[in-house]
Short mmCIF file of C-alpha atoms in Angstrom, two decimals:
data_model
loop_
_atom_site.label_atom_id
_atom_site.label_comp_id
_atom_site.label_asym_id
_atom_site.label_seq_id
_atom_site.Cartn_x
_atom_site.Cartn_y
_atom_site.Cartn_z
CA MET A 650 -66.53 4.02 -25.24
CA GLU A 651 -65.82 0.28 -25.25
CA LEU A 652 -62.68 1.03 -27.25
CA LEU A 653 -61.44 3.42 -24.56
CA GLY A 654 -62.65 1.34 -21.63
CA PHE A 655 -60.76 -0.83 -19.18
CA GLY A 656 -62.64 -4.04 -19.91
CA ALA A 657 -62.00 -6.80 -22.43
CA GLY A 658 -61.17 -5.33 -25.81
CA GLY A 659 -60.60 -1.87 -24.35
CA TRP A 660 -57.34 0.06 -24.49
CA GLY A 661 -57.86 2.01 -21.28
CA TRP A 662 -55.07 0.35 -19.29
CA SER A 663 -52.63 0.71 -22.18
CA PHE A 664 -53.42 4.42 -22.52
CA LEU A 665 -53.08 4.91 -18.75
CA SER A 666 -49.68 3.19 -18.67
CA GLY A 667 -48.64 5.31 -21.65
CA LEU A 668 -49.58 8.49 -19.79
CA VAL A 669 -47.44 7.35 -16.85
CA VAL A 670 -44.46 6.80 -19.16
CA THR A 671 -45.03 10.20 -20.79
CA LEU A 672 -44.93 11.90 -17.39
CA GLU A 673 -41.90 9.81 -16.42
CA VAL A 674 -39.93 10.96 -19.47
CA ALA A 675 -40.85 14.62 -18.89
CA ILE A 676 -40.16 14.54 -15.14
CA LEU A 677 -36.79 12.85 -15.67
CA ALA A 678 -35.80 15.45 -18.27
CA LEU A 679 -36.87 18.47 -16.22
CA PRO A 680 -34.29 18.67 -13.37
CA LEU A 681 -31.27 18.03 -15.59
CA GLY A 682 -32.57 20.49 -18.17
CA LEU A 683 -33.10 23.17 -15.51
CA PHE A 684 -29.66 22.62 -13.99
CA LEU A 685 -27.80 22.57 -17.32
CA GLY A 686 -29.73 25.61 -18.49
CA LEU A 687 -28.72 27.52 -15.37
CA MET A 688 -25.08 26.49 -15.82
CA ILE A 689 -25.14 27.63 -19.44
CA ALA A 690 -26.68 30.97 -18.43
CA LEU A 691 -24.00 31.46 -15.76
CA GLY A 692 -21.37 30.50 -18.34
CA ARG A 693 -22.66 33.17 -20.71
CA ARG A 694 -22.27 35.74 -17.91
CA SER A 695 -18.80 34.48 -17.02
CA LYS A 696 -15.70 36.63 -17.30
CA SER A 697 -13.99 33.74 -19.09
CA ARG A 698 -14.16 34.26 -22.86
CA LEU A 699 -13.74 30.53 -23.51
CA LEU A 700 -16.62 29.67 -21.19
CA ARG A 701 -18.85 32.28 -22.82
CA ILE A 702 -18.10 30.94 -26.29
CA ALA A 703 -18.75 27.34 -25.22
CA SER A 704 -22.04 28.26 -23.54
CA ILE A 705 -23.28 30.28 -26.51
CA GLY A 706 -22.21 27.49 -28.86
CA TYR A 707 -24.13 24.86 -26.90
CA ALA A 708 -27.32 26.92 -26.78
CA SER A 709 -27.13 27.80 -30.47
CA ALA A 710 -26.43 24.21 -31.54
CA PHE A 711 -29.28 22.55 -29.66
CA GLN A 712 -31.73 25.29 -30.61
CA ALA A 713 -30.88 24.68 -34.27
CA ILE A 714 -30.99 20.85 -34.21
CA PRO A 715 -34.46 19.24 -34.44
CA GLU A 716 -35.48 17.49 -31.22
CA LEU A 717 -36.10 14.24 -33.10
CA LEU A 718 -32.56 14.24 -34.48
CA THR A 719 -31.17 14.75 -30.97
CA ILE A 720 -33.22 11.80 -29.70
CA PHE A 721 -32.04 9.55 -32.54
CA ALA A 722 -28.42 10.62 -32.05
CA ILE A 723 -28.48 9.87 -28.32
CA TYR A 724 -30.40 6.60 -28.59
CA HIS A 725 -28.68 5.01 -31.59
CA GLY A 726 -25.32 6.74 -31.19
CA CYS A 727 -24.83 5.81 -27.54
CA SER A 728 -26.00 2.24 -28.16
CA GLN A 729 -23.48 1.86 -30.98
CA LEU A 730 -20.73 3.44 -28.88
CA ILE A 731 -21.37 1.02 -26.00
CA GLN A 732 -21.31 -1.96 -28.35
CA LEU A 733 -18.05 -0.70 -29.86
CA LEU A 734 -16.47 -0.38 -26.42
CA MET A 735 -17.69 -3.85 -25.47
CA SER A 736 -16.22 -5.30 -28.66
CA GLN A 737 -12.87 -3.73 -27.80
CA LEU A 738 -13.05 -5.63 -24.51
CA ASP A 739 -13.99 -8.85 -26.37
CA VAL A 740 -17.45 -8.78 -24.81
CA GLN A 741 -20.24 -9.77 -27.18
CA THR A 742 -23.49 -8.04 -26.28
CA ALA A 743 -26.54 -6.62 -27.99
CA TRP A 744 -27.28 -4.24 -25.11
CA THR A 745 -28.80 -0.92 -26.10
CA VAL A 746 -29.49 2.28 -24.20
CA PRO A 747 -32.95 2.18 -22.51
CA GLY A 748 -35.40 4.22 -24.54
CA VAL A 749 -36.83 6.11 -21.56
CA GLY A 750 -33.37 7.11 -20.37
CA ALA A 751 -32.15 8.10 -23.84
CA GLY A 752 -35.31 10.06 -24.60
CA SER A 753 -35.27 11.87 -21.27
CA PHE A 754 -31.58 12.74 -21.60
CA ALA A 755 -31.99 13.99 -25.17
CA LEU A 756 -34.98 16.16 -24.25
CA SER A 757 -33.13 17.52 -21.22
CA LEU A 758 -30.29 18.68 -23.51
CA VAL A 759 -32.77 20.55 -25.69
CA PHE A 760 -34.64 21.90 -22.66
CA ALA A 761 -31.33 23.21 -21.26
CA ALA A 762 -30.59 25.17 -24.43
CA TYR A 763 -33.92 26.99 -24.32
CA SER A 764 -34.11 27.38 -20.55
CA SER A 765 -30.67 29.03 -20.57
CA GLU A 766 -32.20 31.99 -22.41
CA ILE A 767 -34.88 32.33 -19.72
CA TRP A 768 -32.35 31.99 -16.88
CA LEU A 769 -30.17 34.59 -18.60
CA GLY A 770 -33.02 37.07 -18.75
CA ALA A 771 -33.99 36.38 -15.13
CA LEU A 772 -30.43 36.89 -13.88
CA ALA A 773 -30.21 40.13 -15.84
CA GLY A 774 -33.44 41.29 -14.20
CA ILE A 775 -31.93 41.21 -10.71
CA GLY A 776 -30.63 44.61 -9.64
CA ARG A 777 -26.95 45.12 -8.98
CA GLY A 778 -27.87 46.17 -5.44
CA GLN A 779 -28.80 42.57 -4.63
CA TYR A 780 -25.29 41.41 -5.50
CA GLU A 781 -23.78 44.26 -3.50
CA ALA A 782 -26.02 43.47 -0.50
CA ALA A 783 -24.90 39.82 -0.54
CA LEU A 784 -21.29 40.96 -0.75
CA SER A 785 -21.73 43.35 2.16
CA LEU A 786 -23.06 40.49 4.28
CA GLY A 787 -19.85 38.59 3.66
CA LEU A 788 -21.51 35.82 1.66
CA PRO A 789 -19.12 33.93 -0.64
CA GLY A 790 -20.02 33.55 -4.30
CA ILE A 791 -21.78 30.16 -4.05
CA ALA A 792 -23.72 31.13 -0.90
CA SER A 793 -24.71 34.44 -2.47
CA LEU A 794 -25.95 32.67 -5.59
CA ARG A 795 -27.87 30.02 -3.64
CA ASN A 796 -29.46 32.19 -0.94
CA VAL A 797 -29.92 35.59 -2.59
CA ILE A 798 -29.75 35.47 -6.38
CA LEU A 799 -31.31 32.14 -7.38
CA PRO A 800 -34.55 32.48 -5.35
CA GLN A 801 -35.22 35.81 -7.04
CA ALA A 802 -34.13 34.54 -10.45
CA PHE A 803 -36.41 31.51 -10.16
CA ARG A 804 -39.44 33.73 -9.50
CA LEU A 805 -38.64 35.84 -12.56
CA ALA A 806 -37.93 32.78 -14.72
CA LEU A 807 -40.95 30.74 -13.63
CA PRO A 808 -43.45 31.92 -16.30
CA GLY A 809 -41.01 31.18 -19.11
CA LEU A 810 -39.90 27.88 -17.59
CA GLY A 811 -43.56 26.92 -17.22
CA ASN A 812 -44.10 27.43 -20.93
CA LEU A 813 -41.05 25.27 -21.65
CA TRP A 814 -42.43 22.54 -19.38
CA ILE A 815 -45.64 22.42 -21.44
CA ILE A 816 -43.58 22.24 -24.64
CA LEU A 817 -41.54 19.45 -23.06
CA LEU A 818 -44.72 17.49 -22.28
CA LYS A 819 -45.74 17.65 -25.93
CA ASP A 820 -42.24 16.81 -27.19
CA THR A 821 -42.31 13.55 -25.23
CA ALA A 822 -44.45 12.19 -28.08
CA LEU A 823 -41.25 12.01 -30.13
CA VAL A 824 -39.83 9.22 -27.93
CA SER A 825 -42.50 6.91 -29.36
CA LEU A 826 -40.27 6.74 -32.45
CA ILE A 827 -37.58 4.91 -30.46
CA SER A 828 -40.11 2.33 -29.26
CA VAL A 829 -40.82 3.89 -25.87
CA SER A 830 -44.31 2.84 -24.77
CA ASP A 831 -45.51 6.34 -24.04
CA PHE A 832 -49.03 7.66 -24.54
CA MET A 833 -48.52 8.45 -28.23
CA ARG A 834 -47.11 5.00 -29.00
CA GLN A 835 -50.01 3.29 -27.25
CA VAL A 836 -52.44 5.35 -29.30
CA ASN A 837 -50.59 4.41 -32.51
CA LEU A 838 -50.72 0.73 -31.55
CA ALA A 839 -54.46 1.02 -30.93
CA VAL A 840 -54.93 2.74 -34.29
CA ALA A 841 -52.96 0.00 -36.07
CA ALA A 842 -55.09 -2.69 -34.41
CA THR A 843 -58.52 -1.08 -34.82
CA HIS A 844 -58.16 1.45 -37.68
CA ARG A 845 -60.29 3.90 -35.66
CA TYR A 846 -58.17 6.88 -36.67
CA PHE A 847 -60.49 9.78 -35.90
CA VAL A 848 -61.69 8.59 -32.49
CA LEU A 849 -58.28 7.56 -31.19
CA TYR A 850 -56.34 10.58 -32.43
CA LEU A 851 -59.05 12.86 -31.09
CA PHE A 852 -58.70 11.06 -27.76
CA ALA A 853 -54.91 11.61 -27.91
CA CYS A 854 -55.51 15.33 -28.45
CA LEU A 855 -57.78 15.44 -25.42
CA GLY A 856 -55.19 13.58 -23.36
CA TYR A 857 -52.49 16.16 -24.07
CA ILE A 858 -54.96 18.99 -23.47
CA VAL A 859 -55.75 17.55 -20.03
CA LEU A 860 -52.03 17.25 -19.19
CA THR A 861 -51.49 20.85 -20.32
CA LYS A 862 -54.39 22.25 -18.30
CA ILE A 863 -53.32 20.40 -15.16
CA SER A 864 -49.79 21.76 -15.64
CA GLU A 865 -51.09 25.29 -16.15
CA PHE A 866 -53.09 25.07 -12.93
CA GLY A 867 -50.08 23.79 -10.98
CA LEU A 868 -47.80 26.45 -12.46
CA GLU A 869 -50.29 29.18 -11.59
CA ARG A 870 -50.38 28.00 -7.97
CA LEU A 871 -46.59 27.82 -7.86
CA ASN A 872 -46.30 31.32 -9.33
CA LEU A 873 -48.68 32.68 -6.68
CA ARG A 874 -46.68 30.97 -3.95
CA THR A 875 -43.33 32.32 -5.12
CA SER A 876 -44.82 35.84 -5.39
CA ARG A 877 -46.77 35.83 -2.11
CA HIS A 878 -44.27 38.13 -0.38
CA LEU A 879 -44.58 40.88 -2.99
CA VAL A 880 -46.52 43.96 -1.92
CA ARG A 881 -49.19 44.98 -4.41
CA THR A 882 -49.67 48.71 -4.82
CA ALA A 883 -52.43 50.56 -6.62
#
């Protein structure tokens, strides 16, 4: 327990700061991933053939590419691109893309590809009568989507999106490979310093289990709240 403690020689504060960074990466990736996923789903339902092809192509590409490769491409590729642009302006700099930002953005792109499938299924699950009712009320397309369709689609999509959130939490461990001081990187640093492999990796497993269980509890409460208006029949 001294190894995991917060006193001298303990790694407790390092692990706690790593957990904060892990949550930061996941929380930063979530809203952009949800929004892009919704846009892709709407694009796949569009009447425009070009928009449908582009949306399907995006989802297929990011579902096929490993998450780690996406993270490396964003982190190293964008850093190199910025340095190239700076060199064209005769500005000498070694500035690189922040690891937290690059990791969050890369994971949001992957999250969007998978969440688009869930949004697509949720939108398909809304009856045509809902669209006709919004039209009969004189609501324009954006207002109809925001006030009538999306609230219902979100309730239908929530279980699937919740599963993706848990997957996203676990995928944040990949950002440790671009030197982000997340929970997994702090554990690896502790292992390298102490060689206590079994204890520390077991502790890492327990840490992710705790994050998952807390998320499951929160998602369950959110699901109950979004479904509170539904009438249960025998």
